[in-house]
Coordinates of C-alpha atoms in Angstrom, one line a residue:
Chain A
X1 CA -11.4 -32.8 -0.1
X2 CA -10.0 -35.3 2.2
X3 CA -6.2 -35.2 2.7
X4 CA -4.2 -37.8 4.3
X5 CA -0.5 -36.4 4.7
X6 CA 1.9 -39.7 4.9
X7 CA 3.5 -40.4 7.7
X8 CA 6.7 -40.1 8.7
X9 CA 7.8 -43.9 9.2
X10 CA 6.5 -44.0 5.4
X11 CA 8.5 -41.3 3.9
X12 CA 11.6 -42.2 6.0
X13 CA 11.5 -45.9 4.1
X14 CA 10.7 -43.9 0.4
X15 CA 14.0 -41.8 1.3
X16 CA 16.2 -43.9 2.6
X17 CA 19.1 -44.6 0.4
X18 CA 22.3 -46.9 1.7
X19 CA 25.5 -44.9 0.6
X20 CA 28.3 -46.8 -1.6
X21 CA 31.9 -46.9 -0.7
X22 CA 32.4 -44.0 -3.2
X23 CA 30.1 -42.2 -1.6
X24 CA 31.1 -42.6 1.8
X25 CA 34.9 -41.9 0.7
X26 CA 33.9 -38.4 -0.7
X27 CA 31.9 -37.9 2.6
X28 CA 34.3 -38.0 4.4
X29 CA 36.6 -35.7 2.0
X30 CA 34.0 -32.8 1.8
X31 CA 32.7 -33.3 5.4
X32 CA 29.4 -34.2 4.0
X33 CA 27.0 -37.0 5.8
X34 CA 27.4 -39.6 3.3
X35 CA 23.2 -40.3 1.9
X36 CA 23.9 -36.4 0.4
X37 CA 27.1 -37.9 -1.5
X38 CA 25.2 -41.1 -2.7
X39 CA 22.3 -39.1 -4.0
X40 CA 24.6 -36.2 -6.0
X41 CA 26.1 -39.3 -7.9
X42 CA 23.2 -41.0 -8.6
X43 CA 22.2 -37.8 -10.5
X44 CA 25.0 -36.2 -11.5
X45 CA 27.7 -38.7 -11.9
X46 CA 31.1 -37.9 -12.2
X47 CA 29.8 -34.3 -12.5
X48 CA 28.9 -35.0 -8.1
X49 CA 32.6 -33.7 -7.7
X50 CA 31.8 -30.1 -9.6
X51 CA 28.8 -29.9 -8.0
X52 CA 31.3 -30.7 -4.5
X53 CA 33.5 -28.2 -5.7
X54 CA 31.3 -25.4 -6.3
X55 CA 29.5 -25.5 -2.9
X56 CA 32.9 -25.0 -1.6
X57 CA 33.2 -21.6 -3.4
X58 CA 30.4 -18.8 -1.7
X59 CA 32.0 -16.4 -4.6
X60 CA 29.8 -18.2 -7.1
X61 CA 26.5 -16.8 -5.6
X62 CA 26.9 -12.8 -7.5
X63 CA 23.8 -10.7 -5.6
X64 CA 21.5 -9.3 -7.9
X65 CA 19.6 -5.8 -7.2
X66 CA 15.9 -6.5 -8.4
X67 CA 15.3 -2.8 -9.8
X68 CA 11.6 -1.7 -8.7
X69 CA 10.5 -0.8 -11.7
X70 CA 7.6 0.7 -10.6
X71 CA 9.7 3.3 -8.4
X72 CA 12.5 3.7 -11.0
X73 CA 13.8 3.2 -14.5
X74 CA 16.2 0.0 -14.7
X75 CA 18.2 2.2 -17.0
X76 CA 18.9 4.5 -14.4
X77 CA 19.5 2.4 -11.3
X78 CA 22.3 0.5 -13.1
X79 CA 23.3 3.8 -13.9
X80 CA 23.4 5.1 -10.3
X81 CA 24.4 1.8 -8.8
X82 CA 27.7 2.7 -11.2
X83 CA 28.5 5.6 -10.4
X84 CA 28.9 4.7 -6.7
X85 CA 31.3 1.8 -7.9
X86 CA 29.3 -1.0 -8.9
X87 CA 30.3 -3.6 -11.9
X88 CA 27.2 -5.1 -12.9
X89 CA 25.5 -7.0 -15.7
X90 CA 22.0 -7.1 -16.5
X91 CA 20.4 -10.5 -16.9
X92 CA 18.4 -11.3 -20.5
X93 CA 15.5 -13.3 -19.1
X94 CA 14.5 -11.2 -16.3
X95 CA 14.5 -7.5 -17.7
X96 CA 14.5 -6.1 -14.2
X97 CA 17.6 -8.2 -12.5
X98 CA 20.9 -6.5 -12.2
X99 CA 23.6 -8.6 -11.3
X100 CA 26.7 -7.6 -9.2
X101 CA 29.7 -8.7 -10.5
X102 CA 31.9 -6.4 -8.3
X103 CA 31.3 -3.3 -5.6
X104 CA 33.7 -1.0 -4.2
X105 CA 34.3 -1.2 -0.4
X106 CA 31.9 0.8 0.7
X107 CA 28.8 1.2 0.3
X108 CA 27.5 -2.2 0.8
X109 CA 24.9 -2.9 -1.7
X110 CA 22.5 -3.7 0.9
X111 CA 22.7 0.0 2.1
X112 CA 23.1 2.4 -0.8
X113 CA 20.6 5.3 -0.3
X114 CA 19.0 3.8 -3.7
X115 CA 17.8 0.6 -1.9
X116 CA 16.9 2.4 1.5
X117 CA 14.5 4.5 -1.2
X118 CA 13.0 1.3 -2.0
X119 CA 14.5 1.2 -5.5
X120 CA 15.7 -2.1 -5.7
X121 CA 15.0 -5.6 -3.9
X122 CA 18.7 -7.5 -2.3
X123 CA 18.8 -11.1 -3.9
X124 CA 21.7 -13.3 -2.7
X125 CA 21.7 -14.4 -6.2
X126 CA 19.1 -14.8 -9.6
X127 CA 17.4 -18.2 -8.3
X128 CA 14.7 -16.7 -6.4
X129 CA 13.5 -15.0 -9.5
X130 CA 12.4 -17.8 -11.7
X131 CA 9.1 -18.8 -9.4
X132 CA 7.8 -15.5 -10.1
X133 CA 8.5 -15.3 -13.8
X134 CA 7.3 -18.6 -14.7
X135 CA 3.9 -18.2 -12.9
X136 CA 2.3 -16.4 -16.1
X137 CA 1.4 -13.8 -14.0
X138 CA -1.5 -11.0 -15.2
X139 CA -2.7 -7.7 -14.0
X140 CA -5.7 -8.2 -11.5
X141 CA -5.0 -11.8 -10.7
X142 CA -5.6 -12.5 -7.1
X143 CA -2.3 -14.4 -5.8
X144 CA -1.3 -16.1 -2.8
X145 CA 2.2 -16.7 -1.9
X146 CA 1.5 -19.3 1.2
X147 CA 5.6 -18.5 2.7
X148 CA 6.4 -15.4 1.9
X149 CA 9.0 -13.7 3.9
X150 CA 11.1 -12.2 3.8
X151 CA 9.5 -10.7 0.5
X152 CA 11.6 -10.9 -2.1
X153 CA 8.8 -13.5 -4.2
X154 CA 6.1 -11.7 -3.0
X155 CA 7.3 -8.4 -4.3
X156 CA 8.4 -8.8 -7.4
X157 CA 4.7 -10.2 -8.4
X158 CA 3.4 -7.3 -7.6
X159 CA 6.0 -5.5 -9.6
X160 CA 5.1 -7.7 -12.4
X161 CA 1.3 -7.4 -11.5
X162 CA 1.8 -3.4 -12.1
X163 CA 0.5 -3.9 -8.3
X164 CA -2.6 -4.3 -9.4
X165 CA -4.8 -7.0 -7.9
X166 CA -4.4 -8.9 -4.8
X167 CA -1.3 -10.4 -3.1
X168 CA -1.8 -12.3 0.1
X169 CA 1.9 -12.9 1.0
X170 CA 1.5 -15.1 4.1
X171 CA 4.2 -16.6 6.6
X172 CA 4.0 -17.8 10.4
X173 CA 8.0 -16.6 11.9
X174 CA 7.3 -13.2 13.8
X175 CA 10.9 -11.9 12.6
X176 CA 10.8 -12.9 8.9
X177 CA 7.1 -10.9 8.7
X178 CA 8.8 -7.9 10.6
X179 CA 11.1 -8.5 7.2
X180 CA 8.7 -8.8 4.4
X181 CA 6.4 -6.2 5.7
X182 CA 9.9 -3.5 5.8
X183 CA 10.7 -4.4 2.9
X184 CA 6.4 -3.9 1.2
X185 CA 7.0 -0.4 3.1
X186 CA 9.9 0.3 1.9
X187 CA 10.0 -0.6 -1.4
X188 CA 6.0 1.3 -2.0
X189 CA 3.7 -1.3 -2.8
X190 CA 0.1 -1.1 -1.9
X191 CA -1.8 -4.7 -3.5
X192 CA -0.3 -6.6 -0.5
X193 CA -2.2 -7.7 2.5
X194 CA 0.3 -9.7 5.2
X195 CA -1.1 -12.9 7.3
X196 CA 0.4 -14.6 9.7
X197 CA -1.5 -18.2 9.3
X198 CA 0.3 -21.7 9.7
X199 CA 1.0 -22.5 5.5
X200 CA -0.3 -26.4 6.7
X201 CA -3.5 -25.7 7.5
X202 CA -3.5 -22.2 5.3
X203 CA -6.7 -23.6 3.6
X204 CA -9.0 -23.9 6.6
X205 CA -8.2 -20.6 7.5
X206 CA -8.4 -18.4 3.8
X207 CA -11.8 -19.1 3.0
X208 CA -10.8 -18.0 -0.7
X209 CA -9.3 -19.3 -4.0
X210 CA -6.5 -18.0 -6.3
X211 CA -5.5 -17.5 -10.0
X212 CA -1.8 -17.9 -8.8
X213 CA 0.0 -19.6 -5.5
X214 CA 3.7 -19.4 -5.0
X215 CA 4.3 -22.3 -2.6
X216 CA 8.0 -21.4 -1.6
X217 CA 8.5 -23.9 1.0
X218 CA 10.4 -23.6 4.2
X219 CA 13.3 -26.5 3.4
X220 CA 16.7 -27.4 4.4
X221 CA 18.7 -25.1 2.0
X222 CA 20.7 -28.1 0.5
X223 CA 21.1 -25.6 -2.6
X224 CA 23.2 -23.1 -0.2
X225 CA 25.8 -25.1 1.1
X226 CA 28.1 -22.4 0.1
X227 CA 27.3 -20.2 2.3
X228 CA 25.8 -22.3 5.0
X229 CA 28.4 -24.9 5.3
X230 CA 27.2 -26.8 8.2
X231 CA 24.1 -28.0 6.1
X232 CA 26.8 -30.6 4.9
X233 CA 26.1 -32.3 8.2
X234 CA 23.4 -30.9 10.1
X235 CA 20.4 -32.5 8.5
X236 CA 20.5 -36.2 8.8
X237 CA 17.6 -38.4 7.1
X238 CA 15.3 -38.5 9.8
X239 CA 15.3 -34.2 10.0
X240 CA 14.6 -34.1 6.5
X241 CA 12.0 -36.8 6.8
X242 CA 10.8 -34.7 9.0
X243 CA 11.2 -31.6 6.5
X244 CA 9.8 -32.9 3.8
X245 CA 6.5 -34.1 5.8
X246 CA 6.1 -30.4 6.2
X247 CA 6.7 -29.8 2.6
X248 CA 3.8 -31.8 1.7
X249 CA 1.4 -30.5 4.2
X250 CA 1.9 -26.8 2.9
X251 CA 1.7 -28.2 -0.9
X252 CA -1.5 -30.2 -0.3
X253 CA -2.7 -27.4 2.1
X254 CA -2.3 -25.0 -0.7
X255 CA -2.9 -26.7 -4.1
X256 CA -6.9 -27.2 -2.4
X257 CA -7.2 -22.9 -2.8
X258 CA -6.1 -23.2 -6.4
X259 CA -9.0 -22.4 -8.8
X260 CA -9.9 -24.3 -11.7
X261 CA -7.4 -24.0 -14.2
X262 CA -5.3 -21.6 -12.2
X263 CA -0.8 -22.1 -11.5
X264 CA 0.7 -23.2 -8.1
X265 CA 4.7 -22.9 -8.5
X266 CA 6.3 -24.6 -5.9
X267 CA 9.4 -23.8 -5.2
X268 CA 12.9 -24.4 -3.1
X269 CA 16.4 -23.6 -2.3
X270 CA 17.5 -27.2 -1.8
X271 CA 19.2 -30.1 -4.5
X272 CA 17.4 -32.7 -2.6
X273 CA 15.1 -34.5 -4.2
X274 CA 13.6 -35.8 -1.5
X275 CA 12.4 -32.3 -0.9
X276 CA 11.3 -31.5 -4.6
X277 CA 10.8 -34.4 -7.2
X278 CA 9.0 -36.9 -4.2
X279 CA 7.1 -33.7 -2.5
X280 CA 5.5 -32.7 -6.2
X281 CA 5.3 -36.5 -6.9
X282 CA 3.3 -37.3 -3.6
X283 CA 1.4 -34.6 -4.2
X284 CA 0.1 -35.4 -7.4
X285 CA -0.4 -38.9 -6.6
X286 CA -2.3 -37.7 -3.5
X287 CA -5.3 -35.9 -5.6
X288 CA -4.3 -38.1 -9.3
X289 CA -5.5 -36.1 -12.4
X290 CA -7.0 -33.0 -11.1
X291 CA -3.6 -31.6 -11.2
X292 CA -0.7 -31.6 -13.7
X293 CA 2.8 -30.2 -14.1
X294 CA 3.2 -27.6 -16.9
X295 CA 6.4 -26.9 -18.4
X296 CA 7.7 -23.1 -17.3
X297 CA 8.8 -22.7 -21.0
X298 CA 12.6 -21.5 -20.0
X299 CA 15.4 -24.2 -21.9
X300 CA 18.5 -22.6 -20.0
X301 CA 18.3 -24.3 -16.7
X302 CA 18.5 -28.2 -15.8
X303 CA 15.3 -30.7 -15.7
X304 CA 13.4 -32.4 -12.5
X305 CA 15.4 -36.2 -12.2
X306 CA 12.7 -38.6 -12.5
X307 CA 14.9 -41.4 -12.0
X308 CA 16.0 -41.1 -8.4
X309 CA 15.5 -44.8 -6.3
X310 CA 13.6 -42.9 -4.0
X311 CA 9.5 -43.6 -3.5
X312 CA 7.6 -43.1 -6.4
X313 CA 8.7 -40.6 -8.4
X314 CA 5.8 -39.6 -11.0
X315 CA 7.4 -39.0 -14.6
X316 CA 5.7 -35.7 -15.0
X317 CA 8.3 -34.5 -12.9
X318 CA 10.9 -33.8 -15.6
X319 CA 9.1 -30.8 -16.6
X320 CA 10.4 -29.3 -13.7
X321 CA 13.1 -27.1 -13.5
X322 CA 17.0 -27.2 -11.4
X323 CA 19.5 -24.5 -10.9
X324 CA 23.0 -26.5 -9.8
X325 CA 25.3 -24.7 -8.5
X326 CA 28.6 -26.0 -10.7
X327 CA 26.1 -25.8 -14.0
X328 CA 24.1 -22.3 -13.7
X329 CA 26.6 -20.1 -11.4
X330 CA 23.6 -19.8 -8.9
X331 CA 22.2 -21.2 -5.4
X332 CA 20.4 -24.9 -6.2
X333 CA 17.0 -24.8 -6.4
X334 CA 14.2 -26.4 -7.7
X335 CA 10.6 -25.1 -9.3
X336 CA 7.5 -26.8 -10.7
X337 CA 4.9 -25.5 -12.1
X338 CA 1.9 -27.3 -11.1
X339 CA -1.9 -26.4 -12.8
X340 CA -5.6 -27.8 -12.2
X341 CA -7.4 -28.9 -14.8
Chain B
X1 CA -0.7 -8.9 19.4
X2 CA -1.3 -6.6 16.3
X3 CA -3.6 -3.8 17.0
X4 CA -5.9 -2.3 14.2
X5 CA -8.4 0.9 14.4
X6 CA -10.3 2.1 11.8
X7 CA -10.7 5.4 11.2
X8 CA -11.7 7.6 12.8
X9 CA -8.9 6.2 14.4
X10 CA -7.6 9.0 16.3
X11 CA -3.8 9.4 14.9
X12 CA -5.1 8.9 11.7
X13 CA -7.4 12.0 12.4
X14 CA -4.3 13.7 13.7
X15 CA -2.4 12.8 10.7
X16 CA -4.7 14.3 8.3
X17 CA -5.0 17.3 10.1
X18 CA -1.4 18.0 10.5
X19 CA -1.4 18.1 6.6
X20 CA -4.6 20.3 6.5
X21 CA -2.5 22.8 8.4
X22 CA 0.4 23.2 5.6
X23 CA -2.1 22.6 2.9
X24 CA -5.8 23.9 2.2
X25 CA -8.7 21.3 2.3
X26 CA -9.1 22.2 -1.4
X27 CA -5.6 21.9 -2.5
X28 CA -5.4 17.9 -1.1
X29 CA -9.1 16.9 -1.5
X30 CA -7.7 14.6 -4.4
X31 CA -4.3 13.8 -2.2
X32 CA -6.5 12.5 1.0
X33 CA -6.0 8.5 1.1
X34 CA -8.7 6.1 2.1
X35 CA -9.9 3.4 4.8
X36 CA -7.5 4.4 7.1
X37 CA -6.2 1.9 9.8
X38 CA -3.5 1.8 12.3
X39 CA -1.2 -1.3 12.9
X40 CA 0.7 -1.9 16.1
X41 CA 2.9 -4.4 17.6
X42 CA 4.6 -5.2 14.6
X43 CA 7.6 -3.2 14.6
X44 CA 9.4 -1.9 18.6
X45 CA 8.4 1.2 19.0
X46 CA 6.6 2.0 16.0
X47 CA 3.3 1.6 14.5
X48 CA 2.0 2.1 11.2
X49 CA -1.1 4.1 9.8
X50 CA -1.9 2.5 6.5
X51 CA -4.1 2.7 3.8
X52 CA -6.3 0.0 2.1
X53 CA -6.6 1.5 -0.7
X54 CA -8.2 -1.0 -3.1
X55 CA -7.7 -3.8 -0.9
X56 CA -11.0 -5.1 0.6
X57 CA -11.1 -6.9 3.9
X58 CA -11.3 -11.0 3.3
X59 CA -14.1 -12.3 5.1
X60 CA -12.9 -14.6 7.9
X61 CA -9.3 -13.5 8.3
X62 CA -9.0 -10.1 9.8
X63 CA -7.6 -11.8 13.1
X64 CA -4.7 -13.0 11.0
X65 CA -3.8 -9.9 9.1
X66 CA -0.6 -8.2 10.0
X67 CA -0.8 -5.5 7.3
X68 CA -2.4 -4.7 4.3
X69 CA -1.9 -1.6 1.6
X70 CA 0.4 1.3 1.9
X71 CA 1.9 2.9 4.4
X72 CA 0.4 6.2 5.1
X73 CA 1.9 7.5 8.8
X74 CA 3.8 6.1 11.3
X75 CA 3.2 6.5 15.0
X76 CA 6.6 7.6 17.2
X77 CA 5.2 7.8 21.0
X78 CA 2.1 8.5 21.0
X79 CA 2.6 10.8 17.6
X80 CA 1.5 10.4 14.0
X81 CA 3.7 11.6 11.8
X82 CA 3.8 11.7 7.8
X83 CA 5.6 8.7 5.8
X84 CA 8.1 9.7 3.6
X85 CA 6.8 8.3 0.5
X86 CA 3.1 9.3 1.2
X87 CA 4.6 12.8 2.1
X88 CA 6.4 12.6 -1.7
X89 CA 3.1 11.4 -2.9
X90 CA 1.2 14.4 -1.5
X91 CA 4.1 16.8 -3.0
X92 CA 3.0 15.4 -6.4
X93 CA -0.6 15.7 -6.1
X94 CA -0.7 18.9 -4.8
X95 CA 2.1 19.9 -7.5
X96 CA 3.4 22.2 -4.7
X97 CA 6.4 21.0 -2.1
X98 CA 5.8 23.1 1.1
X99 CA 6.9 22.8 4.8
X100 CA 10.0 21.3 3.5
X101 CA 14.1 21.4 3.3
X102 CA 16.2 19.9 0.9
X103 CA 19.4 18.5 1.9
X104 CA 23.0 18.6 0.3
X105 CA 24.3 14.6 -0.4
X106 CA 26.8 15.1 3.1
X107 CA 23.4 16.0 5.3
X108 CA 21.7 13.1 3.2
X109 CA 24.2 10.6 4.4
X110 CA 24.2 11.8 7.9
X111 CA 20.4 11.6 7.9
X112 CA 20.1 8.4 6.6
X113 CA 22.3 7.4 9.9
X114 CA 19.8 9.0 11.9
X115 CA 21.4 12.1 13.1
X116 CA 20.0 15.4 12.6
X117 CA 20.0 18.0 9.5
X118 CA 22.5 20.9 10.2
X119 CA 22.5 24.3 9.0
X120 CA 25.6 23.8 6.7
X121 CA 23.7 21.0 4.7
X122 CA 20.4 23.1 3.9
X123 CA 20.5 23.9 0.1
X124 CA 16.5 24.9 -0.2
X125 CA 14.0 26.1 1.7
X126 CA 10.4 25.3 1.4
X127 CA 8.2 27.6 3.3
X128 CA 5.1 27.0 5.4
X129 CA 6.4 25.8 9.0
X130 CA 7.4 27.5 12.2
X131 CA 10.2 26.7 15.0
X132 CA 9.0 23.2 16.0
X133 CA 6.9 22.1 13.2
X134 CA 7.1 18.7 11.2
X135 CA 9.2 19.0 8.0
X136 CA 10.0 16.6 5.3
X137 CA 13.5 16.3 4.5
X138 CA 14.6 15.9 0.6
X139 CA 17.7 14.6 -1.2
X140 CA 18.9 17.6 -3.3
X141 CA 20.1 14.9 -5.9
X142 CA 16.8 13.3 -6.9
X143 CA 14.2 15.2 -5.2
X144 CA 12.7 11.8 -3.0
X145 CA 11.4 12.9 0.5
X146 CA 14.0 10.8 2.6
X147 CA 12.8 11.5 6.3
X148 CA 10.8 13.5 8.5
X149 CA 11.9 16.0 11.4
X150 CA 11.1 18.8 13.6
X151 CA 12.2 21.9 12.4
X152 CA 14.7 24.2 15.1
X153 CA 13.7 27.2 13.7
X154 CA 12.1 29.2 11.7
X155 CA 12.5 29.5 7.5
X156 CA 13.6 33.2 8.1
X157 CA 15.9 32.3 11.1
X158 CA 17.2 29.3 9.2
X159 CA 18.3 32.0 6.3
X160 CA 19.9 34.0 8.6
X161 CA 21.6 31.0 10.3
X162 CA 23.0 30.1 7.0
X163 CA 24.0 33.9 5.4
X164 CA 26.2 33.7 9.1
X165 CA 27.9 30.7 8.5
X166 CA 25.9 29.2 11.5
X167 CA 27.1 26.0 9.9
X168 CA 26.8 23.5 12.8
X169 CA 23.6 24.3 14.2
X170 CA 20.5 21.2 14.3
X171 CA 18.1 22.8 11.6
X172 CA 15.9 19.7 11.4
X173 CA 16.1 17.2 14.6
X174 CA 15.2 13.8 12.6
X175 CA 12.5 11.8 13.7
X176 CA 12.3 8.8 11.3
X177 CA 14.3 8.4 8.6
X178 CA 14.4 5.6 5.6
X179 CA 17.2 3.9 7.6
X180 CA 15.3 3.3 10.2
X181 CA 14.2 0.1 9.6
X182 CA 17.9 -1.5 8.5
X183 CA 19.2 -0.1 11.7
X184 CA 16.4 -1.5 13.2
X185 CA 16.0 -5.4 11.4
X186 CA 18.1 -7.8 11.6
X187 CA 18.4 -8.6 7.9
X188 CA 17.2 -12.0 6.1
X189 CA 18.6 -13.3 2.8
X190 CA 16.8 -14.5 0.3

């Protein structure tokens, strides 16, 4: 299949957007670069200022312990987890998720003897555990999650694979694979073999397909602002140009290893659309109907925006789903669930 | 950069020999893992003896694989030594806990640090090592094997150490511990 990735002077015109005296007004206010402003309203409206006010508040993210239910009862980590001191809650749609609402001063929750047993996986907060459970994952499936570190994805499949079948959790950083391979030791799982293989050209080099690919892309953690304030300024349009190019390239890279009828999600930490709605859209324009987007079947979080005055933004993509930060009580992030026919 | 031996890789060889000394060929037949290999490089210090298991190799892309399966051993200097979770393993499928102490929470917590098991903190014995040997370390509260040490003496002189009150003395020197790897990885969120 051939695959022409577009080119950067292309996808710097599609994303270009010319900010509105509102917008540049709030810019300045929040400390934001003022294109991030102008797309928040055009999406959100007069809810941009929640959404403004949220990412000012880092106490909105609440961690949740992932309970390895394969090592331990959830029942009984909750359990422990309160007896050293620990408020939690446990979340309805993901059986094993255990949020922290509050912990004593000591231990920290990323260093109870329970999680250095392997008994639970550290999430800064419940986002990163919809990709997983909207992939329809099955016992035996052979999966490929194309970015995996630093594991927290690529773990809890296999949890929800009984590990059993095969995982290839890939990434290319040295120090984030030193992290997902601790944390496959650590936490006992055995249907995971680790690459290291550039996720852009990951389908020249795994001369296999899968049932399942988790396509968590590297991106520019728009959806994190709270706790990475600098992102408010750091990426201007040309860096996320340059971001998104890379988005593509892993999702085209990746969607050619997907079998016949099999689920890619792809996934993000970032409110841009640039990086979600127009990477899925490009996408599916790039190889037209051999792929569709299926809807995750979960009504409690947000829609993709299909109405963005950016590129081309394929209708399709409103079966996609959005965590926002003022709405959900969670990091922003985006998933779609992507199948060939 | 990442080093990987099949075995007959020699600490792999080693490895399963140390456990044939504290338990009979017969006894861990069933408990004996398969497709051994060894991966280096990955970690400072450190390398890991791992198990494929049921994971077959994928044509074309053993160059790029950093690990695969479960951990089995870890390599210290030169040394193989058991990992705690295949040693807990190997307690359960022999259905008999030997060369082993179990700690008291206070030596659990100093463990878990990486400092050594003293005297005062033994609260059971399990037989079947000499001054020097490699013992598995467990947490008296749930039973899971939480590290791996050298013993500093010997089960009868460790009794007598504790019916003296020989409460600060190093019973167990650690060697690798379940900490090890936050104390030595920087953490990432996710």
């Amino acid at each position: 299949m051939a695959r022409e990735i577009a080119g950067l002077g292309e996808i710097l015109r599609d994303i270009t957007i010319d900010p509105s005296p509102v917008a540049r007004d709030l810019a300045r206010r929040y400390g934001y670069l003022p294109y991030m402003i102008e797309r928040y309203i055009r999406i959100l409206g007069d809810e941009a200022i929640d959404l403004l006010n949220a990412m000012e508040n880092p106490s909105i993210l609440r961690p949740v312990a992932r309970c390895n239910s394969l090592r331990i009862g959830c029942i009984e980590l909750e359990r422990r987890l309160s007896r050293l001191g620990f408020k939690t809650r446990r979340l309805e749609w993901a059986p094993e998720a255990i949020e922290i609402i509050d912990h004593p001063e000591s231990p920290s929750i990323g260093a109870t003897h329970e999680y250095l047993k392997g008994f639970y996986y550290l999430h800064r907060d419940y986002s990163p555990l919809i990709p997983p459970l909207a992939m329809r994952l099955g016992r035996g499936q052979r999966i490929l999650d194309s970015c995996a570190a630093p594991g927290g994805k690529a773990t809890y499949i296999a949890q929800l694979i009984g590990d059993e079948g095969l995982i290839i959790a890939n990434d290319i950083s040295i120090n984030r694979l030193r992290s997902l391979v601790s944390n496959i030791v650590r936490m006992g799982f055995g249907s995971i073999m680790v690459t290291r293989i550039d996720a852009r050209r990951i389908h020249k080099d795994l001369r296999l397909t899968f049932e399942r690919i988790l396509v968590d892309a590297p991106c520019s953690a728009e959806g994190y602002i709270m706790i990475d304030p600098d992102r408010k300024w750091r990426t201007d349009q040309r860096d996320l140009a340059l971001l998104v190019r890379r988005e593509i390239e892993i999702l085209l890279s990746s969607l050619e290893l997907l079998e016949p009828g099999g689920i890619l999600a792809y996934s993000t930490c970032s409110i841009a659309p640039e990086e979600n709605e127009y990477v899925v859209s490009r996408a599916l324009r790039h190889y037209g109907e051999e792929f569709d987007i299926v809807d995750p079947g979960f009504s409690m979080w947000s829609r993709g925006v299909e109405d963005l005055l950016i590129g081309d933004i394929d209708p399709r993509v409103s079966r996609c789903i959005r965590t926002w930060p003022h709405k959900h009580g969670a990091g922003g992030s985006f998933v779609c669930i992507i199948r060939r026919r | 950069m990442y080093h990987k031996e099949k075995v007959g890789s020699k600490h792999a060889r080693e490895l399963l020999e140390m456990l044939l000394r504290i338990y009979t060929p017969d006894s861990m037949r069933k408990c004996i893992p398969e497709e051994l290999s060894e991966i280096c490089g990955l970690f400072p210090d450190i390398c890991l003896i791992v198990s494929r298991g049921d994971i077959h190799e994928v044509r074309g892309i053993s160059r790029r694989t950093v690990y695969m399966g479960r951990t089995v051993g870890i390599v210290i200097r030169g040394t193989p030594y058991p990992y705690p979770a295949f040693l807990q393993s190997v307690y359960k499928c022999t259905g008999d806990i030997r060369a082993a102490i179990e700690a008291y929470p206070q030596g659990v917590r100093a463990f878990l640090y990486g400092n050594d098991i003293l005297v005062a903190s033994v609260k059971r014995i399990y037989r079947g090592f000499r001054a020097g040997d490699i013992v598995g370390v467990i947490d008296s509260e749930d039973g899971s094997v939480i590290g791996i040490g050298r013993a500093s003496m010997t089960p009868e002189d460790l009794e007598e150490a504790l019916s003296r009150g020989e409460s600060t003395r190093v019973a167990v020197k650690n060697i690798f511990d379940l900490g090890w790897f936050l104390r030595v990885l920087k953490p990432i969120e996710e």
